[in-house]
């Protein structure tokens, strides 16, 4: 068995745009092709997965999990609640069609130093071939309260609860965005699909950011981004104006962080509506619920967000509560049209944490 902490080497096929060159496919008998047969890792690249659990341990864990019930379905397969040695785990099962998504998500989760209390805790990845098809598993911590979207739909939150949720999301995002320099450092990472359905609520009523399958990493030495980016990959409703207009400068990593901040502003609006002050709350709604259809096209979103420059409305009664007032100001500063004018995750985190300072005795 490999020692924990050592680099793991994994082979995987890469698609043509990812390879950025012609593909050499084993099945083509030494003829260079532009397609890959995707069997036996034909056009293989070697990927290094640093610092995860040893692969054999990951596999052993995955193969001793007993699936309990399905808890959700997303674009890339199903999420199950499972039991491993009496512990609750979540298992995201991808179809072999989505092998690249499975691999990418596992790879991002195993980035050195990514672990943080407000980022979903990754446990293991496994690919299981039963002879007929391949099952791709991603095992993570299980959060019985489900997503922030589920949580806000189920009930309201107190002012304190709202601040706790908002601060924890900002902390997770600030960690993701931050580059830590040094051998035990981490690259800056942008999420690219931040939304209430991709944030989980833990038992202690704080959040964990999940679904890192679309994330991109920044190499600050070479100033490169680790995969070619199709800028329009996230969820249309949460896309920043520059993405909707196809005007994002994808060669600057900062652009991706700024687009995440726009989405964060929308998530804060969803949380704030459910905050109960003096018994008044708003019903749960998705951002732009009143302005676009349920599965909006890019064009629907572009018209509202870029052309009409509309944003979710901020109820008057939010002015009567300090925390809501601060959060409303933050939202506006997160969803500005110009990416450069938006706040950073660290700034948002600091502003909210000042709200949390317990009141000292009055002089
Ligand atoms: N670790 C987890 N613990 C508990 N529930 C989870 C966990 N991960 C996901 N879920 C539940 O499963 C649902 C489906 O997740 P998934 O990420 O596959 O899809 P989605 O976020 O709803 O849509 P999308 O495909 O756009 O990301 C989530 O909304 C959440 O309710
Ligand atoms: Mg999701």
mmCIF file of C-alpha atoms and ligand atoms in Angstrom:
data_model
loop_
_atom_site.group_PDB
_atom_site.id
_atom_site.type_symbol
_atom_site.label_atom_id
_atom_site.label_comp_id
_atom_site.label_asym_id
_atom_site.label_seq_id
_atom_site.Cartn_x
_atom_site.Cartn_y
_atom_site.Cartn_z
ATOM 1 C CA UNK A 1 0.000 0.000 0.000
ATOM 2 C CA UNK A 2 1.233 3.483 -0.726
ATOM 3 C CA UNK A 3 2.039 5.712 2.195
ATOM 4 C CA UNK A 4 -0.439 8.439 2.987
ATOM 5 C CA UNK A 5 0.652 11.814 1.745
ATOM 6 C CA UNK A 6 2.608 10.511 -1.223
ATOM 7 C CA UNK A 7 1.723 11.567 -4.686
ATOM 8 C CA UNK A 8 -0.599 9.136 -6.403
ATOM 9 C CA UNK A 9 -0.308 8.545 -10.111
ATOM 10 C CA UNK A 10 -3.462 7.967 -12.072
ATOM 11 C CA UNK A 11 -3.933 7.424 -15.771
ATOM 12 C CA UNK A 12 -6.880 8.794 -17.630
ATOM 13 C CA UNK A 13 -7.867 9.597 -21.175
ATOM 14 C CA UNK A 14 -8.115 13.242 -22.063
ATOM 15 C CA UNK A 15 -10.354 14.844 -24.623
ATOM 16 C CA UNK A 16 -8.909 16.658 -27.600
ATOM 17 C CA UNK A 17 -9.530 20.226 -26.405
ATOM 18 C CA UNK A 18 -8.012 19.318 -23.068
ATOM 19 C CA UNK A 19 -4.961 17.771 -24.646
ATOM 20 C CA UNK A 20 -4.554 20.782 -26.873
ATOM 21 C CA UNK A 21 -2.823 18.631 -29.479
ATOM 22 C CA UNK A 22 -3.479 15.665 -31.697
ATOM 23 C CA UNK A 23 -4.459 12.521 -29.915
ATOM 24 C CA UNK A 24 -2.384 9.418 -30.141
ATOM 25 C CA UNK A 25 -4.821 6.559 -29.824
ATOM 26 C CA UNK A 26 -3.490 3.058 -29.182
ATOM 27 C CA UNK A 27 -6.383 1.517 -31.062
ATOM 28 C CA UNK A 28 -5.390 3.354 -34.229
ATOM 29 C CA UNK A 29 -2.219 1.310 -34.668
ATOM 30 C CA UNK A 30 0.293 4.107 -34.503
ATOM 31 C CA UNK A 31 -1.676 6.471 -36.690
ATOM 32 C CA UNK A 32 -2.329 9.825 -35.133
ATOM 33 C CA UNK A 33 -6.062 10.378 -34.829
ATOM 34 C CA UNK A 34 -8.183 13.229 -33.707
ATOM 35 C CA UNK A 35 -10.443 10.992 -31.670
ATOM 36 C CA UNK A 36 -9.890 8.727 -28.755
ATOM 37 C CA UNK A 37 -11.434 5.295 -28.339
ATOM 38 C CA UNK A 38 -11.463 5.756 -24.541
ATOM 39 C CA UNK A 39 -10.655 2.128 -23.912
ATOM 40 C CA UNK A 40 -7.813 1.013 -21.760
ATOM 41 C CA UNK A 41 -6.799 4.641 -21.175
ATOM 42 C CA UNK A 42 -5.711 4.833 -24.795
ATOM 43 C CA UNK A 43 -4.577 8.439 -25.034
ATOM 44 C CA UNK A 44 -3.396 8.491 -21.521
ATOM 45 C CA UNK A 45 -1.935 11.272 -19.532
ATOM 46 C CA UNK A 46 -0.544 10.829 -16.095
ATOM 47 C CA UNK A 47 -2.190 12.892 -13.449
ATOM 48 C CA UNK A 48 -0.804 13.344 -10.004
ATOM 49 C CA UNK A 49 -3.262 13.387 -7.181
ATOM 50 C CA UNK A 50 -1.350 14.690 -4.226
ATOM 51 C CA UNK A 51 -2.133 14.178 -0.593
ATOM 52 C CA UNK A 52 -5.422 12.318 -0.832
ATOM 53 C CA UNK A 53 -5.919 9.071 0.967
ATOM 54 C CA UNK A 54 -3.892 6.321 -0.714
ATOM 55 C CA UNK A 55 -5.816 5.008 -3.709
ATOM 56 C CA UNK A 56 -6.059 1.521 -2.277
ATOM 57 C CA UNK A 57 -7.557 2.901 0.919
ATOM 58 C CA UNK A 58 -10.022 4.975 -1.108
ATOM 59 C CA UNK A 59 -11.037 1.887 -3.045
ATOM 60 C CA UNK A 60 -11.397 -0.211 0.093
ATOM 61 C CA UNK A 61 -13.604 2.438 1.677
ATOM 62 C CA UNK A 62 -15.775 2.768 -1.402
ATOM 63 C CA UNK A 63 -16.240 -0.983 -1.693
ATOM 64 C CA UNK A 64 -17.390 -1.430 1.875
ATOM 65 C CA UNK A 65 -20.082 1.256 1.742
ATOM 66 C CA UNK A 66 -23.674 0.136 1.953
ATOM 67 C CA UNK A 67 -25.951 2.449 -0.009
ATOM 68 C CA UNK A 68 -29.079 3.427 1.946
ATOM 69 C CA UNK A 69 -31.290 5.736 -0.094
ATOM 70 C CA UNK A 70 -31.057 8.248 -2.901
ATOM 71 C CA UNK A 71 -31.042 11.850 -1.682
ATOM 72 C CA UNK A 72 -30.768 13.806 -4.887
ATOM 73 C CA UNK A 73 -30.235 13.887 -8.605
ATOM 74 C CA UNK A 74 -28.162 16.430 -10.486
ATOM 75 C CA UNK A 75 -26.735 16.962 -13.944
ATOM 76 C CA UNK A 76 -24.092 14.334 -13.333
ATOM 77 C CA UNK A 77 -25.855 11.348 -11.815
ATOM 78 C CA UNK A 78 -27.261 10.588 -8.396
ATOM 79 C CA UNK A 79 -26.351 11.333 -4.799
ATOM 80 C CA UNK A 80 -26.906 8.553 -2.235
ATOM 81 C CA UNK A 81 -26.788 8.380 1.521
ATOM 82 C CA UNK A 82 -24.527 5.485 2.475
ATOM 83 C CA UNK A 83 -23.088 3.844 5.568
ATOM 84 C CA UNK A 84 -19.433 3.070 6.035
ATOM 85 C CA UNK A 85 -18.425 1.317 9.262
ATOM 86 C CA UNK A 86 -21.478 2.829 10.938
ATOM 87 C CA UNK A 87 -20.637 6.333 9.682
ATOM 88 C CA UNK A 88 -22.840 8.333 7.342
ATOM 89 C CA UNK A 89 -21.297 9.127 3.954
ATOM 90 C CA UNK A 90 -22.600 10.680 0.739
ATOM 91 C CA UNK A 91 -21.918 8.870 -2.536
ATOM 92 C CA UNK A 92 -22.207 10.719 -5.813
ATOM 93 C CA UNK A 93 -22.507 8.154 -8.607
ATOM 94 C CA UNK A 94 -21.573 9.297 -12.107
ATOM 95 C CA UNK A 95 -22.326 7.371 -15.260
ATOM 96 C CA UNK A 96 -19.290 6.310 -17.295
ATOM 97 C CA UNK A 97 -20.377 8.874 -19.890
ATOM 98 C CA UNK A 98 -19.403 11.528 -17.368
ATOM 99 C CA UNK A 99 -16.048 10.042 -16.516
ATOM 100 C CA UNK A 100 -14.272 13.341 -17.081
ATOM 101 C CA UNK A 101 -16.541 15.134 -14.614
ATOM 102 C CA UNK A 102 -15.946 12.441 -12.000
ATOM 103 C CA UNK A 103 -12.217 12.594 -12.524
ATOM 104 C CA UNK A 104 -12.102 16.363 -12.459
ATOM 105 C CA UNK A 105 -14.133 16.637 -9.267
ATOM 106 C CA UNK A 106 -11.963 14.012 -7.536
ATOM 107 C CA UNK A 107 -8.858 15.811 -8.725
ATOM 108 C CA UNK A 108 -9.973 19.200 -7.419
ATOM 109 C CA UNK A 109 -11.054 17.778 -4.047
ATOM 110 C CA UNK A 110 -7.593 16.271 -3.673
ATOM 111 C CA UNK A 111 -5.778 19.541 -4.205
ATOM 112 C CA UNK A 112 -3.207 19.980 -1.496
ATOM 113 C CA UNK A 113 -4.463 21.971 1.488
ATOM 114 C CA UNK A 114 -7.995 22.301 0.194
ATOM 115 C CA UNK A 115 -9.544 20.869 3.340
ATOM 116 C CA UNK A 116 -11.528 23.460 5.246
ATOM 117 C CA UNK A 117 -14.527 23.336 7.561
ATOM 118 C CA UNK A 118 -16.622 25.206 5.001
ATOM 119 C CA UNK A 119 -15.731 23.057 2.002
ATOM 120 C CA UNK A 120 -17.300 19.626 1.615
ATOM 121 C CA UNK A 121 -14.955 16.991 3.049
ATOM 122 C CA UNK A 122 -13.846 14.551 0.388
ATOM 123 C CA UNK A 123 -13.269 10.929 1.429
ATOM 124 C CA UNK A 124 -12.672 8.743 -1.612
ATOM 125 C CA UNK A 125 -13.054 8.184 -5.345
ATOM 126 C CA UNK A 126 -13.491 4.775 -6.906
ATOM 127 C CA UNK A 127 -14.207 3.361 -10.343
ATOM 128 C CA UNK A 128 -15.858 -0.014 -10.272
ATOM 129 C CA UNK A 129 -16.220 -2.106 -13.433
ATOM 130 C CA UNK A 130 -18.815 -4.836 -13.168
ATOM 131 C CA UNK A 131 -18.078 -6.214 -16.633
ATOM 132 C CA UNK A 132 -20.995 -4.440 -18.277
ATOM 133 C CA UNK A 133 -20.528 -0.857 -17.190
ATOM 134 C CA UNK A 134 -18.279 1.256 -15.021
ATOM 135 C CA UNK A 135 -19.627 2.897 -11.902
ATOM 136 C CA UNK A 136 -17.816 6.031 -10.858
ATOM 137 C CA UNK A 137 -18.097 6.940 -7.197
ATOM 138 C CA UNK A 138 -17.198 10.045 -5.294
ATOM 139 C CA UNK A 139 -17.501 9.603 -1.540
ATOM 140 C CA UNK A 140 -17.781 12.619 0.766
ATOM 141 C CA UNK A 141 -19.089 13.640 4.155
ATOM 142 C CA UNK A 142 -22.838 13.365 4.459
ATOM 143 C CA UNK A 143 -24.887 16.337 5.598
ATOM 144 C CA UNK A 144 -28.377 15.250 6.540
ATOM 145 C CA UNK A 145 -29.822 18.775 6.273
ATOM 146 C CA UNK A 146 -29.110 18.692 2.526
ATOM 147 C CA UNK A 147 -28.413 21.766 0.444
ATOM 148 C CA UNK A 148 -28.855 25.404 1.471
ATOM 149 C CA UNK A 149 -31.648 25.499 -1.120
ATOM 150 C CA UNK A 150 -33.445 22.632 0.693
ATOM 151 C CA UNK A 151 -32.788 24.251 4.080
ATOM 152 C CA UNK A 152 -34.164 27.670 3.130
ATOM 153 C CA UNK A 153 -37.199 26.066 1.526
ATOM 154 C CA UNK A 154 -37.951 24.125 4.712
ATOM 155 C CA UNK A 155 -37.945 27.014 7.148
ATOM 156 C CA UNK A 156 -36.882 30.476 8.186
ATOM 157 C CA UNK A 157 -33.691 31.583 9.953
ATOM 158 C CA UNK A 158 -32.993 33.931 12.848
ATOM 159 C CA UNK A 159 -30.731 36.966 12.399
ATOM 160 C CA UNK A 160 -27.955 35.061 14.131
ATOM 161 C CA UNK A 161 -28.606 32.012 11.963
ATOM 162 C CA UNK A 162 -28.445 34.120 8.815
ATOM 163 C CA UNK A 163 -25.141 35.704 9.834
ATOM 164 C CA UNK A 164 -23.722 32.256 10.642
ATOM 165 C CA UNK A 165 -24.713 30.829 7.259
ATOM 166 C CA UNK A 166 -23.472 33.877 5.339
ATOM 167 C CA UNK A 167 -20.158 33.995 7.202
ATOM 168 C CA UNK A 168 -19.485 30.311 6.678
ATOM 169 C CA UNK A 169 -20.089 30.532 2.910
ATOM 170 C CA UNK A 170 -17.757 33.556 2.696
ATOM 171 C CA UNK A 171 -15.113 31.674 4.721
ATOM 172 C CA UNK A 172 -15.297 28.638 2.427
ATOM 173 C CA UNK A 173 -15.137 30.800 -0.688
ATOM 174 C CA UNK A 174 -12.278 32.924 0.678
ATOM 175 C CA UNK A 175 -10.308 29.728 1.332
ATOM 176 C CA UNK A 176 -11.058 28.390 -2.133
ATOM 177 C CA UNK A 177 -10.030 31.680 -3.779
ATOM 178 C CA UNK A 178 -6.899 32.152 -1.709
ATOM 179 C CA UNK A 179 -3.487 31.139 -2.935
ATOM 180 C CA UNK A 180 -1.240 29.798 -0.193
ATOM 181 C CA UNK A 181 2.400 29.960 -1.235
ATOM 182 C CA UNK A 182 4.935 27.331 -0.178
ATOM 183 C CA UNK A 183 5.392 23.584 -0.348
ATOM 184 C CA UNK A 184 2.336 23.084 1.826
ATOM 185 C CA UNK A 185 0.486 25.744 -0.129
ATOM 186 C CA UNK A 186 -2.605 25.639 -2.291
ATOM 187 C CA UNK A 187 -3.408 27.235 -5.632
ATOM 188 C CA UNK A 188 -6.185 29.792 -5.968
ATOM 189 C CA UNK A 189 -9.355 28.013 -7.100
ATOM 190 C CA UNK A 190 -12.518 29.499 -8.595
ATOM 191 C CA UNK A 191 -15.747 27.496 -8.213
ATOM 192 C CA UNK A 192 -17.728 28.555 -11.320
ATOM 193 C CA UNK A 193 -21.050 27.028 -10.198
ATOM 194 C CA UNK A 194 -21.792 28.636 -6.866
ATOM 195 C CA UNK A 195 -25.506 28.460 -5.983
ATOM 196 C CA UNK A 196 -27.704 27.450 -3.056
ATOM 197 C CA UNK A 197 -28.054 23.885 -4.427
ATOM 198 C CA UNK A 198 -24.276 23.458 -4.390
ATOM 199 C CA UNK A 199 -23.870 24.527 -0.772
ATOM 200 C CA UNK A 200 -24.643 22.016 1.982
ATOM 201 C CA UNK A 201 -25.819 22.813 5.496
ATOM 202 C CA UNK A 202 -24.004 21.030 8.284
ATOM 203 C CA UNK A 203 -25.492 19.893 11.573
ATOM 204 C CA UNK A 204 -24.066 22.959 13.339
ATOM 205 C CA UNK A 205 -25.973 25.248 10.945
ATOM 206 C CA UNK A 206 -22.894 26.376 9.016
ATOM 207 C CA UNK A 207 -22.267 25.706 5.329
ATOM 208 C CA UNK A 208 -19.930 23.566 3.259
ATOM 209 C CA UNK A 209 -19.343 24.474 -0.379
ATOM 210 C CA UNK A 210 -19.720 21.429 -2.637
ATOM 211 C CA UNK A 211 -19.726 20.454 -6.322
ATOM 212 C CA UNK A 212 -16.220 21.408 -7.334
ATOM 213 C CA UNK A 213 -16.456 19.621 -10.683
ATOM 214 C CA UNK A 214 -16.326 22.834 -12.711
ATOM 215 C CA UNK A 215 -13.652 24.562 -10.670
ATOM 216 C CA UNK A 216 -10.446 25.945 -12.189
ATOM 217 C CA UNK A 217 -7.048 26.258 -10.539
ATOM 218 C CA UNK A 218 -4.548 29.045 -11.030
ATOM 219 C CA UNK A 219 -0.839 28.464 -11.402
ATOM 220 C CA UNK A 220 0.557 31.800 -10.254
ATOM 221 C CA UNK A 221 4.147 31.018 -11.294
ATOM 222 C CA UNK A 222 3.250 30.363 -14.913
ATOM 223 C CA UNK A 223 0.135 32.533 -14.662
ATOM 224 C CA UNK A 224 -1.899 29.794 -16.307
ATOM 225 C CA UNK A 225 -5.239 28.171 -15.582
ATOM 226 C CA UNK A 226 -5.099 24.390 -15.393
ATOM 227 C CA UNK A 227 -7.799 23.458 -17.911
ATOM 228 C CA UNK A 228 -9.113 25.172 -21.032
ATOM 229 C CA UNK A 229 -12.184 27.116 -20.036
ATOM 230 C CA UNK A 230 -15.498 27.220 -21.658
ATOM 231 C CA UNK A 231 -16.727 30.335 -19.858
ATOM 232 C CA UNK A 232 -20.405 29.400 -19.981
ATOM 233 C CA UNK A 233 -20.398 26.249 -17.914
ATOM 234 C CA UNK A 234 -22.198 27.124 -14.674
ATOM 235 C CA UNK A 235 -25.904 27.559 -13.951
ATOM 236 C CA UNK A 236 -27.427 30.256 -16.180
ATOM 237 C CA UNK A 237 -29.510 31.874 -13.416
ATOM 238 C CA UNK A 238 -26.355 32.561 -11.381
ATOM 239 C CA UNK A 239 -24.079 33.628 -14.244
ATOM 240 C CA UNK A 240 -22.330 36.974 -13.928
ATOM 241 C CA UNK A 241 -23.209 39.638 -16.528
ATOM 242 C CA UNK A 242 -19.810 39.369 -18.234
ATOM 243 C CA UNK A 243 -20.364 35.620 -18.746
ATOM 244 C CA UNK A 244 -23.860 36.170 -20.133
ATOM 245 C CA UNK A 245 -22.464 38.742 -22.562
ATOM 246 C CA UNK A 246 -19.497 36.535 -23.422
ATOM 247 C CA UNK A 247 -17.235 39.399 -22.433
ATOM 248 C CA UNK A 248 -15.218 37.793 -19.658
ATOM 249 C CA UNK A 249 -11.448 37.992 -19.924
ATOM 250 C CA UNK A 250 -10.668 34.320 -19.365
ATOM 251 C CA UNK A 251 -6.925 34.885 -19.469
ATOM 252 C CA UNK A 252 -7.081 36.687 -16.128
ATOM 253 C CA UNK A 253 -7.755 34.342 -13.234
ATOM 254 C CA UNK A 254 -9.238 37.176 -11.189
ATOM 255 C CA UNK A 255 -12.189 37.208 -13.649
ATOM 256 C CA UNK A 256 -13.288 33.775 -12.454
ATOM 257 C CA UNK A 257 -13.162 34.828 -8.812
ATOM 258 C CA UNK A 258 -15.206 37.946 -9.582
ATOM 259 C CA UNK A 259 -17.850 35.839 -11.307
ATOM 260 C CA UNK A 260 -18.086 33.662 -8.153
ATOM 261 C CA UNK A 261 -18.613 36.796 -6.074
ATOM 262 C CA UNK A 262 -21.562 37.812 -8.237
ATOM 263 C CA UNK A 263 -23.147 34.396 -7.547
ATOM 264 C CA UNK A 264 -22.391 34.796 -3.840
ATOM 265 C CA UNK A 265 -24.425 38.031 -3.818
ATOM 266 C CA UNK A 266 -27.422 36.122 -5.190
ATOM 267 C CA UNK A 267 -27.026 33.372 -2.571
ATOM 268 C CA UNK A 268 -27.007 36.038 0.170
ATOM 269 C CA UNK A 269 -30.252 37.426 -1.172
ATOM 270 C CA UNK A 270 -31.813 33.932 -0.974
ATOM 271 C CA UNK A 271 -30.687 33.602 2.666
ATOM 272 C CA UNK A 272 -31.706 37.119 3.729
ATOM 273 C CA UNK A 273 -35.276 36.679 2.462
ATOM 274 C CA UNK A 274 -35.757 33.835 4.917
ATOM 275 C CA UNK A 275 -34.536 35.837 7.892
ATOM 276 C CA UNK A 276 -37.259 36.483 10.378
ATOM 277 C CA UNK A 277 -37.302 39.964 11.938
ATOM 278 C CA UNK A 278 -40.333 40.864 14.018
ATOM 279 C CA UNK A 279 -42.105 37.853 12.534
ATOM 280 C CA UNK A 280 -41.754 39.112 8.953
ATOM 281 C CA UNK A 281 -40.035 36.982 6.297
ATOM 282 C CA UNK A 282 -40.327 36.519 2.555
ATOM 283 C CA UNK A 283 -41.198 33.158 0.990
ATOM 284 C CA UNK A 284 -38.304 31.221 -0.462
ATOM 285 C CA UNK A 285 -37.555 32.159 -4.074
ATOM 286 C CA UNK A 286 -34.730 31.638 -6.516
ATOM 287 C CA UNK A 287 -32.948 34.827 -7.665
ATOM 288 C CA UNK A 288 -34.766 36.523 -10.586
ATOM 289 C CA UNK A 289 -37.821 34.300 -9.975
ATOM 290 C CA UNK A 290 -40.051 37.223 -10.949
ATOM 291 C CA UNK A 291 -38.108 38.208 -14.055
ATOM 292 C CA UNK A 292 -37.183 35.011 -15.950
ATOM 293 C CA UNK A 293 -38.849 31.641 -16.683
ATOM 294 C CA UNK A 294 -38.046 28.525 -14.649
ATOM 295 C CA UNK A 295 -35.295 27.205 -16.896
ATOM 296 C CA UNK A 296 -33.994 30.490 -18.284
ATOM 297 C CA UNK A 297 -31.929 30.662 -21.455
ATOM 298 C CA UNK A 298 -28.740 32.700 -21.621
ATOM 299 C CA UNK A 299 -30.719 35.209 -23.666
ATOM 300 C CA UNK A 300 -33.456 35.481 -20.983
ATOM 301 C CA UNK A 301 -30.810 36.153 -18.364
ATOM 302 C CA UNK A 302 -28.806 38.542 -20.529
ATOM 303 C CA UNK A 303 -31.838 40.702 -21.228
ATOM 304 C CA UNK A 304 -32.630 41.099 -17.528
ATOM 305 C CA UNK A 305 -29.137 41.228 -15.998
ATOM 306 C CA UNK A 306 -27.133 43.035 -18.708
ATOM 307 C CA UNK A 307 -29.586 45.008 -20.802
ATOM 308 C CA UNK A 308 -32.133 46.080 -18.194
ATOM 309 C CA UNK A 309 -29.464 45.891 -15.477
ATOM 310 C CA UNK A 310 -31.976 44.484 -13.023
ATOM 311 C CA UNK A 311 -31.039 42.742 -9.775
ATOM 312 C CA UNK A 312 -33.140 40.978 -7.106
ATOM 313 C CA UNK A 313 -35.208 43.486 -5.139
ATOM 314 C CA UNK A 314 -34.283 44.422 -1.605
ATOM 315 C CA UNK A 315 -37.326 44.750 0.688
ATOM 316 C CA UNK A 316 -37.651 47.997 2.669
ATOM 317 C CA UNK A 317 -37.930 46.204 6.002
ATOM 318 C CA UNK A 318 -34.322 45.025 5.713
ATOM 319 C CA UNK A 319 -33.317 48.568 6.659
ATOM 320 C CA UNK A 320 -34.753 48.049 10.135
ATOM 321 C CA UNK A 321 -32.191 45.404 11.139
ATOM 322 C CA UNK A 322 -28.450 46.039 11.240
ATOM 323 C CA UNK A 323 -27.401 42.593 9.987
ATOM 324 C CA UNK A 324 -29.856 42.726 7.090
ATOM 325 C CA UNK A 325 -28.748 46.253 6.250
ATOM 326 C CA UNK A 326 -25.114 45.149 6.101
ATOM 327 C CA UNK A 327 -25.963 42.046 4.100
ATOM 328 C CA UNK A 328 -28.035 44.118 1.647
ATOM 329 C CA UNK A 329 -25.085 46.445 1.135
ATOM 330 C CA UNK A 330 -22.767 43.483 0.584
ATOM 331 C CA UNK A 331 -25.130 41.954 -1.982
ATOM 332 C CA UNK A 332 -25.175 45.165 -3.986
ATOM 333 C CA UNK A 333 -21.396 45.320 -3.883
ATOM 334 C CA UNK A 334 -21.163 41.667 -4.989
ATOM 335 C CA UNK A 335 -23.503 41.887 -7.949
ATOM 336 C CA UNK A 336 -22.180 45.065 -9.553
ATOM 337 C CA UNK A 337 -22.003 45.004 -13.351
ATOM 338 C CA UNK A 338 -18.285 45.608 -13.388
ATOM 339 C CA UNK A 339 -16.400 42.598 -12.041
ATOM 340 C CA UNK A 340 -13.510 44.816 -10.959
ATOM 341 C CA UNK A 341 -15.840 46.831 -8.702
ATOM 342 C CA UNK A 342 -17.055 43.786 -6.752
ATOM 343 C CA UNK A 343 -15.814 42.901 -3.291
ATOM 344 C CA UNK A 344 -13.399 40.046 -2.668
ATOM 345 C CA UNK A 345 -14.464 36.996 -0.666
ATOM 346 C CA UNK A 346 -12.025 37.997 2.065
ATOM 347 C CA UNK A 347 -13.576 41.487 2.304
ATOM 348 C CA UNK A 348 -17.068 39.981 2.523
ATOM 349 C CA UNK A 349 -15.884 37.578 5.212
ATOM 350 C CA UNK A 350 -14.312 40.383 7.267
ATOM 351 C CA UNK A 351 -17.372 42.607 7.054
ATOM 352 C CA UNK A 352 -19.704 39.822 8.173
ATOM 353 C CA UNK A 353 -17.399 38.686 10.938
ATOM 354 C CA UNK A 354 -17.564 42.168 12.429
ATOM 355 C CA UNK A 355 -21.301 41.637 12.779
ATOM 356 C CA UNK A 356 -20.626 38.537 14.836
ATOM 357 C CA UNK A 357 -18.587 40.302 17.485
ATOM 358 C CA UNK A 358 -20.541 39.735 20.679
ATOM 359 C CA UNK A 359 -21.742 42.997 22.187
ATOM 360 C CA UNK A 360 -19.638 44.032 25.103
ATOM 361 C CA UNK A 361 -21.162 45.561 28.245
ATOM 362 C CA UNK A 362 -22.596 48.985 27.499
ATOM 363 C CA UNK A 363 -20.541 51.809 28.969
HETATM 364 N N1 LIG B 1 -22.656 15.461 0.786
HETATM 365 C C1 LIG B 1 -23.993 15.516 0.738
HETATM 366 N N2 LIG B 1 -24.719 15.282 1.845
HETATM 367 C C2 LIG B 1 -26.074 15.337 1.802
HETATM 368 N N3 LIG B 1 -26.797 15.636 0.711
HETATM 369 C C3 LIG B 1 -26.139 15.885 -0.434
HETATM 370 C C4 LIG B 1 -24.706 15.836 -0.485
HETATM 371 N N4 LIG B 1 -24.314 16.141 -1.748
HETATM 372 C C5 LIG B 1 -25.448 16.370 -2.455
HETATM 373 N N5 LIG B 1 -26.549 16.221 -1.670
HETATM 374 C C6 LIG B 1 -27.969 16.365 -2.083
HETATM 375 O O1 LIG B 1 -28.102 15.861 -3.391
HETATM 376 C C7 LIG B 1 -28.642 16.866 -4.252
HETATM 377 C C8 LIG B 1 -28.112 16.658 -5.658
HETATM 378 O O2 LIG B 1 -26.784 17.105 -5.729
HETATM 379 P P1 LIG B 1 -26.087 17.379 -7.108
HETATM 380 O O3 LIG B 1 -24.907 18.215 -6.843
HETATM 381 O O4 LIG B 1 -25.859 16.085 -7.803
HETATM 382 O O5 LIG B 1 -27.159 18.157 -7.941
HETATM 383 P P2 LIG B 1 -27.691 19.662 -7.856
HETATM 384 O O6 LIG B 1 -26.716 20.509 -7.099
HETATM 385 O O7 LIG B 1 -29.096 19.652 -7.334
HETATM 386 O O8 LIG B 1 -27.680 20.089 -9.358
HETATM 387 P P3 LIG B 1 -26.412 20.371 -10.295
HETATM 388 O O9 LIG B 1 -26.270 19.192 -11.150
HETATM 389 O O10 LIG B 1 -26.785 21.606 -11.028
HETATM 390 O O11 LIG B 1 -25.217 20.580 -9.396
HETATM 391 C C9 LIG B 1 -28.273 18.184 -3.596
HETATM 392 O O12 LIG B 1 -29.131 19.217 -3.965
HETATM 393 C C10 LIG B 1 -28.391 17.844 -2.111
HETATM 394 O O13 LIG B 1 -29.732 17.950 -1.682
HETATM 395 MG MG1 LIG B 2 -24.844 20.338 -7.406
#
